Amino acid sequence: LSYRPSAFPPEHNKATMSGCPPNNTITIADFLRPPETSAKIDTNDGGGGCNNHNHNNHNNNQNQPYTIRATKKGTVPCWVNKRKHHKVVVLSNIEGDVQALLSSLKRALGTGGVVKGRITIEIRGEHHLSRVEQFVLDTNCVIFDTKTIKAMKPIELKNHLSTRQLSIQGNKKELMARLIASMDNHNHTITTS
């Protein structure tokens, strides 16, 4: 199929049909997609390209009403437990507003869950284990103590720094100092709010 300008009225040009700038080529998918479901155009990218991606970025702000204490090994305190007829993912060591974390998790995962006690959440379905861990790391709500940070390997330090959008360059001492400083800033913002 080729684009024929005379086949459409003037208000239906390439930009409105596909949600892309006019310098991109048009495909059959652009005719099938309704205009209101197309993604926003990123006009600041400089290249004039179309940015039709569904970004599933979680909220990375540092002023969350909840935090999660990491285990002694530096991992997210998350595991699978068996119940009578099903399995659940248990997330523990939660400090702050547990209901806010539960509602964020339920919205992100599309599943049910309950609060058990004051510091534990149970999410239905064992297949959500890796997604729960990734959500917690992406939202920067995991808090480590300095002993745990010092015991981490450089690759683990780089993973935690990259989720916090900090530089991953340098030796192990520099990486540890950077992660400890970000933890101190995070703890300071939680105590002052």
Coordinates of N, CA and C in Angstrom, one line a residue:
L1 N 0.8 -1.2 0.0 CA 0.0 0.0 0.0 C 0.9 1.2 0.0
S2 N 0.5 2.2 -0.7 CA 1.2 3.4 -0.7 C 0.3 4.6 -0.3
Y3 N 0.9 5.6 0.2 CA 0.1 6.7 0.7 C -0.3 7.6 -0.4
R4 N -1.6 7.9 -0.6 CA -2.1 8.8 -1.6 C -2.7 10.0 -0.9
P5 N -2.2 11.2 -1.0 CA -2.7 12.3 -0.3 C -4.1 12.6 -0.8
S6 N -4.5 12.3 -2.0 CA -5.9 12.7 -2.4 C -6.9 11.7 -1.8
A7 N -6.5 10.6 -1.2 CA -7.5 9.6 -0.7 C -8.1 10.1 0.7
F8 N -7.4 11.1 1.3 CA -7.9 11.5 2.6 C -8.1 13.0 2.6
P9 N -9.1 13.5 3.4 CA -9.3 14.9 3.5 C -8.0 15.6 4.1
P10 N -7.9 16.9 4.0 CA -6.7 17.5 4.5 C -6.4 17.4 6.0
E11 N -7.5 17.2 6.8 CA -7.2 17.1 8.3 C -6.6 15.7 8.6
H12 N -6.7 14.7 7.7 CA -6.1 13.4 8.0 C -4.8 13.2 7.3
N13 N -3.8 13.9 7.7 CA -2.5 13.7 7.1 C -1.7 12.7 7.9
K14 N -0.5 12.5 7.5 CA 0.4 11.4 8.2 C 0.5 11.7 9.7
A15 N 0.7 12.9 10.1 CA 0.9 13.1 11.5 C -0.3 12.8 12.3
T16 N -1.5 13.1 11.9 CA -2.6 12.8 12.7 C -3.0 11.3 12.6
M17 N -2.8 10.6 11.5 CA -3.1 9.2 11.4 C -2.2 8.3 12.3
S18 N -1.0 8.6 12.3 CA -0.1 7.7 13.0 C 0.4 8.2 14.3
G19 N 0.3 9.4 14.6 CA 0.8 10.0 15.8 C 2.3 10.2 15.7
C20 N 2.9 10.1 14.5 CA 4.3 10.4 14.3 C 4.5 11.6 13.5
P21 N 5.7 12.2 13.5 CA 5.9 13.4 12.7 C 5.8 13.1 11.2
P22 N 5.6 14.1 10.4 CA 5.3 13.8 9.0 C 6.5 13.3 8.2
N23 N 7.7 13.3 8.8 CA 8.9 12.8 8.0 C 9.0 11.3 8.1
N24 N 8.3 10.6 8.9 CA 8.3 9.1 8.9 C 7.4 8.5 7.9
T25 N 7.7 7.3 7.5 CA 6.9 6.6 6.5 C 5.6 6.1 7.2
I26 N 4.6 5.9 6.4 CA 3.3 5.4 7.0 C 3.2 4.0 6.6
T27 N 2.6 3.2 7.5 CA 2.4 1.8 7.2 C 0.9 1.4 7.3
I28 N 0.6 0.2 7.1 CA -0.8 -0.2 7.2 C -1.3 -0.2 8.6
A29 N -0.4 -0.4 9.6 CA -0.8 -0.4 11.0 C -1.3 1.0 11.4
D30 N -0.7 2.1 10.7 CA -1.2 3.4 11.1 C -2.6 3.7 10.7
F31 N -3.1 3.0 9.7 CA -4.5 3.1 9.3 C -5.4 2.4 10.2
L32 N -4.9 1.3 10.8 CA -5.8 0.5 11.6 C -5.9 1.0 13.0
R33 N -4.9 1.7 13.5 CA -4.9 2.3 14.8 C -5.7 3.5 14.9
P34 N -6.7 3.6 15.8 CA -7.4 4.8 16.0 C -6.5 6.0 16.5
P35 N -6.8 7.2 16.1 CA -5.9 8.3 16.5 C -5.8 8.6 18.0
E36 N -6.9 8.3 18.7 CA -6.9 8.6 20.1 C -6.1 7.6 20.9
T37 N -5.7 6.4 20.4 CA -4.9 5.5 21.1 C -3.5 5.6 20.8
S38 N -3.1 6.4 19.9 CA -1.7 6.5 19.6 C -0.9 7.2 20.7
A39 N 0.4 6.9 20.9 CA 1.2 7.5 22.0 C 1.5 8.9 21.7
K40 N 1.9 9.6 22.8 CA 2.3 11.0 22.7 C 3.6 11.1 21.8
I41 N 3.7 12.2 21.2 CA 4.9 12.5 20.4 C 5.9 13.2 21.3
D42 N 7.1 12.7 21.3 CA 8.2 13.3 22.0 C 8.9 14.3 21.1
T43 N 8.6 15.6 21.3 CA 9.1 16.6 20.4 C 10.5 17.0 20.8
N44 N 11.0 16.6 22.0 CA 12.3 17.0 22.5 C 13.4 16.1 22.1
D45 N 13.2 15.0 21.3 CA 14.2 14.1 21.0 C 15.2 14.5 20.0
G46 N 14.8 15.6 19.2 CA 15.8 16.1 18.3 C 15.8 15.4 17.0
G47 N 15.5 14.1 16.9 CA 15.6 13.3 15.7 C 14.3 13.3 14.9
G48 N 13.2 13.8 15.5 CA 12.0 13.8 14.8 C 11.3 12.4 14.7
G49 N 11.8 11.5 15.5 CA 11.3 10.1 15.4 C 10.0 10.0 16.2
C50 N 9.4 8.9 16.0 CA 8.1 8.6 16.7 C 8.5 7.8 18.0
N51 N 7.8 8.1 19.1 CA 8.1 7.5 20.3 C 6.9 6.7 20.8
N52 N 6.5 5.7 20.0 CA 5.3 4.9 20.2 C 5.6 3.7 21.1
H53 N 6.1 3.9 22.3 CA 6.5 2.8 23.2 C 5.6 2.9 24.4
N54 N 5.2 1.8 24.9 CA 4.5 1.8 26.2 C 5.5 1.6 27.3
H55 N 5.8 2.7 27.9 CA 6.8 2.7 29.0 C 6.2 2.3 30.3
N56 N 6.7 1.2 30.9 CA 6.2 0.7 32.1 C 7.1 1.1 33.3
N57 N 7.4 2.4 33.3 CA 8.3 2.9 34.4 C 7.5 3.1 35.6
H58 N 8.1 2.7 36.7 CA 7.4 2.9 38.0 C 7.8 4.2 38.5
N59 N 7.1 4.6 39.5 CA 7.4 5.9 40.1 C 8.7 5.9 40.9
N60 N 9.7 6.7 40.4 CA 11.0 6.6 41.0 C 11.3 7.8 41.9
N61 N 10.2 8.4 42.5 CA 10.5 9.5 43.4 C 11.0 9.0 44.7
Q62 N 11.6 9.8 45.5 CA 12.2 9.4 46.7 C 11.3 9.7 47.9
N63 N 10.2 10.3 47.7 CA 9.3 10.6 48.9 C 8.1 9.7 49.0
Q64 N 8.4 8.4 49.1 CA 7.4 7.4 49.2 C 7.0 7.2 50.6
P65 N 5.8 6.9 50.9 CA 5.4 6.7 52.3 C 5.8 5.4 52.9
Y66 N 6.6 4.6 52.2 CA 7.0 3.3 52.7 C 8.4 3.0 52.3
T67 N 9.1 2.1 53.1 CA 10.4 1.6 52.8 C 10.4 0.1 53.1
I68 N 11.4 -0.6 52.6 CA 11.6 -2.0 52.8 C 13.0 -2.2 53.3
R69 N 13.2 -2.8 54.4 CA 14.5 -3.2 54.9 C 15.0 -4.4 54.2
A70 N 16.2 -4.3 53.6 CA 16.8 -5.5 52.9 C 17.2 -6.6 53.9
T71 N 17.4 -7.8 53.4 CA 17.9 -8.8 54.2 C 19.4 -8.6 54.5
K72 N 20.0 -9.5 55.4 CA 21.4 -9.4 55.7 C 22.3 -9.6 54.4
K73 N 21.8 -10.4 53.5 CA 22.5 -10.7 52.3 C 22.4 -9.6 51.2
G74 N 21.5 -8.6 51.5 CA 21.4 -7.5 50.6 C 20.3 -7.8 49.5
T75 N 19.4 -8.7 49.8 CA 18.3 -9.0 48.8 C 17.0 -8.5 49.3
V76 N 16.0 -8.5 48.4 CA 14.7 -8.1 48.8 C 14.1 -9.2 49.6
P77 N 13.4 -8.8 50.8 CA 12.9 -9.9 51.6 C 11.5 -10.4 51.1
C78 N 11.7 -11.3 50.1 CA 10.5 -11.7 49.3 C 10.7 -13.2 49.0
W79 N 9.7 -14.0 49.3 CA 9.7 -15.5 49.1 C 8.3 -16.0 48.8
V80 N 8.3 -17.3 48.4 CA 7.0 -18.0 48.1 C 6.6 -18.8 49.3
N81 N 5.4 -18.7 49.8 CA 4.8 -19.6 50.8 C 3.7 -20.4 50.3
K82 N 3.5 -21.6 50.8 CA 2.4 -22.4 50.4 C 1.2 -22.2 51.4
R83 N 0.0 -22.1 50.8 CA -1.2 -22.1 51.6 C -1.9 -23.4 51.3
K84 N -3.1 -23.5 51.8 CA -3.9 -24.7 51.7 C -4.0 -25.2 50.3
H85 N -4.5 -24.3 49.4 CA -4.8 -24.6 48.0 C -4.1 -23.8 47.0
H86 N -3.2 -22.9 47.4 CA -2.5 -22.1 46.5 C -1.1 -21.6 47.1
K87 N -0.4 -20.8 46.3 CA 0.9 -20.3 46.8 C 0.8 -18.8 46.7
V88 N 1.5 -18.1 47.6 CA 1.5 -16.7 47.7 C 3.0 -16.2 47.7
V89 N 3.2 -14.9 47.3 CA 4.5 -14.3 47.4 C 4.4 -13.4 48.7
V90 N 5.3 -13.6 49.6 CA 5.4 -12.8 50.8 C 6.5 -11.8 50.7
L91 N 6.1 -10.5 51.0 CA 7.0 -9.4 51.1 C 7.0 -8.9 52.5
S92 N 8.2 -8.8 53.2 CA 8.2 -8.4 54.6 C 9.1 -7.3 54.8
N93 N 9.3 -7.0 56.1 CA 10.2 -5.9 56.5 C 9.7 -4.5 56.0
I94 N 8.5 -4.3 55.9 CA 7.9 -3.0 55.3 C 7.8 -2.1 56.5
E95 N 8.2 -0.8 56.3 CA 8.1 0.2 57.2 C 7.3 1.4 56.6
G96 N 6.4 1.9 57.3 CA 5.6 3.0 56.8 C 4.2 2.6 56.4
D97 N 3.7 3.2 55.3 CA 2.3 2.9 54.9 C 2.2 1.6 54.0
V98 N 1.9 0.6 54.7 CA 1.8 -0.7 54.1 C 0.7 -0.8 53.0
Q99 N -0.4 -0.1 53.3 CA -1.6 -0.1 52.4 C -1.2 0.6 51.1
A100 N -0.4 1.6 51.1 CA 0.0 2.3 49.9 C 0.9 1.4 49.0
L101 N 1.8 0.7 49.7 CA 2.6 -0.3 48.9 C 1.8 -1.4 48.3
L102 N 0.8 -1.9 49.1 CA 0.0 -2.9 48.6 C -0.9 -2.5 47.4
S103 N -1.4 -1.3 47.5 CA -2.2 -0.8 46.3 C -1.3 -0.6 45.1
S104 N -0.1 -0.1 45.3 CA 0.8 0.1 44.2 C 1.2 -1.2 43.5
L105 N 1.5 -2.2 44.4 CA 1.8 -3.6 43.9 C 0.6 -4.2 43.1
K106 N -0.6 -4.1 43.7 CA -1.8 -4.7 43.0 C -2.0 -4.0 41.7
R107 N -1.8 -2.7 41.6 CA -2.0 -2.0 40.4 C -1.0 -2.4 39.3
A108 N 0.3 -2.5 39.8 CA 1.4 -2.8 38.8 C 1.3 -4.3 38.4
L109 N 0.9 -5.2 39.2 CA 0.9 -6.6 38.9 C -0.5 -7.1 38.4
G110 N -1.5 -6.4 38.7 CA -2.9 -6.8 38.2 C -3.4 -8.0 39.0
T111 N -3.1 -8.1 40.2 CA -3.5 -9.2 41.0 C -3.9 -8.8 42.4
G112 N -4.4 -9.7 43.2 CA -4.9 -9.4 44.5 C -3.8 -9.6 45.6
G113 N -4.0 -9.1 46.7 CA -3.1 -9.2 47.8 C -3.7 -8.7 49.1
V114 N -3.1 -9.1 50.2 CA -3.6 -8.7 51.5 C -2.4 -8.3 52.4
V115 N -2.7 -7.5 53.5 CA -1.7 -7.2 54.5 C -1.8 -8.1 55.6
K116 N -0.7 -8.8 56.0 CA -0.7 -9.7 57.1 C 0.2 -9.1 58.2
G117 N -0.4 -8.8 59.3 CA 0.4 -8.2 60.4 C 0.6 -6.7 60.0
R118 N 1.7 -6.1 60.6 CA 2.0 -4.7 60.3 C 3.1 -4.5 59.3
I119 N 3.8 -5.6 59.0 CA 5.0 -5.4 58.2 C 5.1 -6.4 57.0
T120 N 4.0 -7.1 56.7 CA 4.0 -8.2 55.7 C 2.9 -8.0 54.7
I121 N 3.2 -8.3 53.5 CA 2.2 -8.3 52.4 C 2.2 -9.7 51.7
E122 N 1.0 -10.2 51.4 CA 1.0 -11.4 50.6 C 0.3 -11.1 49.3
I123 N 1.0 -11.5 48.2 CA 0.4 -11.3 46.8 C 0.1 -12.7 46.3
R124 N -1.1 -12.8 45.7 CA -1.5 -14.1 45.1 C -0.7 -14.5 43.9
G125 N -0.3 -15.8 43.9 CA 0.4 -16.3 42.7 C 1.9 -16.3 42.9
E126 N 2.5 -17.5 42.8 CA 3.9 -17.6 43.0 C 4.7 -17.1 41.8
H127 N 4.0 -17.0 40.6 CA 4.7 -16.5 39.4 C 5.0 -15.0 39.5
H128 N 4.5 -14.3 40.5 CA 4.8 -12.9 40.6 C 6.1 -12.6 41.4
L129 N 6.8 -13.6 41.8 CA 8.0 -13.3 42.7 C 9.0 -12.4 42.1
S130 N 9.4 -12.7 40.8 CA 10.4 -11.8 40.2 C 9.9 -10.5 39.9
R131 N 8.6 -10.3 39.6 CA 8.0 -9.0 39.3 C 7.9 -8.2 40.5
V132 N 7.6 -8.8 41.7 CA 7.5 -8.1 42.9 C 8.9 -7.5 43.3
E133 N 10.0 -8.4 43.2 CA 11.3 -8.0 43.5 C 11.7 -6.8 42.5
Q134 N 11.4 -6.9 41.3 CA 11.8 -5.9 40.3 C 11.1 -4.6 40.6
F135 N 9.8 -4.7 41.0 CA 9.0 -3.5 41.3 C 9.6 -2.8 42.5
V136 N 10.0 -3.5 43.5 CA 10.6 -2.9 44.8 C 11.9 -2.3 44.4
L137 N 12.7 -2.9 43.6 CA 14.0 -2.3 43.3 C 13.8 -1.1 42.4
D138 N 12.9 -1.1 41.5 CA 12.6 0.0 40.6 C 12.1 1.2 41.3
T139 N 11.4 1.0 42.4 CA 10.8 2.2 43.1 C 11.7 2.7 44.1
N140 N 12.9 2.2 44.3 CA 14.0 2.7 45.2 C 13.5 2.7 46.6
C141 N 12.7 1.8 47.0 CA 12.2 1.8 48.4 C 13.0 0.8 49.3
V142 N 14.0 0.1 48.8 CA 14.8 -0.8 49.6 C 15.9 -0.1 50.3
I143 N 16.0 -0.3 51.6 CA 17.0 0.3 52.4 C 18.0 -0.7 52.9
F144 N 19.3 -0.4 52.7 CA 20.3 -1.3 53.2 C 21.1 -0.7 54.3
D145 N 21.6 -1.5 55.2 CA 22.5 -0.9 56.2 C 23.9 -1.0 55.6
T146 N 24.8 -0.2 56.3 CA 26.2 -0.1 55.7 C 27.0 -1.4 55.7
K147 N 26.7 -2.3 56.7 CA 27.3 -3.6 56.7 C 27.0 -4.4 55.5
T148 N 25.7 -4.3 55.1 CA 25.2 -5.1 54.0 C 25.8 -4.5 52.7
I149 N 25.9 -3.2 52.6 CA 26.5 -2.6 51.4 C 28.0 -2.9 51.3
K150 N 28.7 -3.0 52.4 CA 30.1 -3.3 52.3 C 30.3 -4.8 51.9
A151 N 29.4 -5.6 52.2 CA 29.5 -7.1 51.8 C 29.1 -7.3 50.4
M152 N 28.5 -6.4 49.7 CA 28.1 -6.6 48.3 C 29.3 -6.7 47.3
K153 N 29.1 -7.4 46.3 CA 30.0 -7.5 45.2 C 29.8 -6.3 44.3
P154 N 30.9 -5.9 43.5 CA 30.7 -4.7 42.7 C 29.6 -4.7 41.7
I155 N 29.3 -5.9 41.1 CA 28.2 -6.0 40.2 C 26.8 -5.7 40.9
E156 N 26.7 -6.2 42.1 CA 25.4 -5.9 42.9 C 25.3 -4.4 43.2
L157 N 26.5 -3.8 43.6 CA 26.5 -2.4 43.8 C 26.1 -1.6 42.6
K158 N 26.6 -2.0 41.4 CA 26.2 -1.3 40.2 C 24.8 -1.5 39.8
N159 N 24.2 -2.7 40.1 CA 22.8 -2.9 39.8 C 21.9 -1.9 40.7
H160 N 22.3 -1.8 42.0 CA 21.5 -1.0 42.9 C 21.7 0.5 42.5
L161 N 22.9 0.9 42.1 CA 23.1 2.3 41.7 C 22.4 2.6 40.4
S162 N 22.4 1.7 39.5 CA 21.7 1.9 38.2 C 20.2 2.1 38.4
T163 N 19.6 1.3 39.3 CA 18.1 1.5 39.6 C 17.8 2.8 40.2
R164 N 18.8 3.4 40.9 CA 18.7 4.7 41.5 C 19.1 5.8 40.6
Q165 N 19.5 5.5 39.3 CA 19.9 6.4 38.3 C 21.1 7.2 38.7
L166 N 22.1 6.5 39.4 CA 23.3 7.1 39.8 C 24.5 6.5 38.9
S167 N 25.6 7.1 38.9 CA 26.7 6.6 38.1 C 27.3 5.3 38.6
I168 N 27.6 4.4 37.7 CA 28.2 3.1 38.1 C 29.6 3.0 37.8
Q169 N 30.3 4.1 37.6 CA 31.7 4.2 37.3 C 32.5 4.3 38.5
G170 N 33.7 3.6 38.6 CA 34.6 3.7 39.7 C 34.9 2.3 40.3
N171 N 35.8 2.4 41.3 CA 36.1 1.1 42.0 C 35.1 0.8 43.1
K172 N 35.3 -0.3 43.8 CA 34.3 -0.7 44.8 C 34.1 0.3 45.9
K173 N 35.2 1.0 46.4 CA 35.1 2.0 47.4 C 34.2 3.1 47.0
E174 N 34.4 3.6 45.8 CA 33.6 4.7 45.3 C 32.1 4.3 45.1
L175 N 31.9 3.1 44.6 CA 30.5 2.6 44.5 C 29.8 2.5 45.8
M176 N 30.5 1.9 46.8 CA 29.9 1.8 48.2 C 29.6 3.2 48.7
A177 N 30.5 4.1 48.6 CA 30.3 5.5 49.1 C 29.1 6.1 48.4
R178 N 29.0 5.9 47.1 CA 27.8 6.5 46.4 C 26.5 5.9 46.9
L179 N 26.5 4.6 47.1 CA 25.2 3.9 47.5 C 24.9 4.3 48.9
I180 N 25.9 4.4 49.8 CA 25.7 4.8 51.2 C 25.1 6.2 51.2
A181 N 25.7 7.1 50.4 CA 25.2 8.5 50.4 C 23.8 8.6 49.9
S182 N 23.4 7.8 48.9 CA 22.0 7.8 48.4 C 21.1 7.3 49.5
M183 N 21.5 6.3 50.3 CA 20.7 5.7 51.4 C 20.5 6.8 52.4
D184 N 21.6 7.5 52.8 CA 21.5 8.6 53.8 C 20.6 9.7 53.3
N185 N 20.7 10.1 52.0 CA 19.7 11.1 51.5 C 18.3 10.6 51.6
H186 N 18.1 9.3 51.2 CA 16.8 8.7 51.2 C 16.2 8.7 52.7
N187 N 17.0 8.2 53.6 CA 16.6 8.2 55.0 C 16.3 9.6 55.5
H188 N 17.1 10.6 55.1 CA 16.9 11.9 55.6 C 15.6 12.5 55.0
T189 N 15.2 12.2 53.8 CA 14.0 12.7 53.2 C 12.8 12.0 53.9
I190 N 12.9 10.8 54.3 CA 11.8 10.1 54.9 C 11.6 10.6 56.3
T191 N 12.6 10.9 57.1 CA 12.5 11.3 58.5 C 12.0 12.8 58.5
T192 N 12.3 13.6 57.5 CA 11.9 15.0 57.5 C 10.5 15.2 57.0
S193 N 9.9 14.2 56.2 CA 8.6 14.4 55.7 C 7.5 13.8 56.6

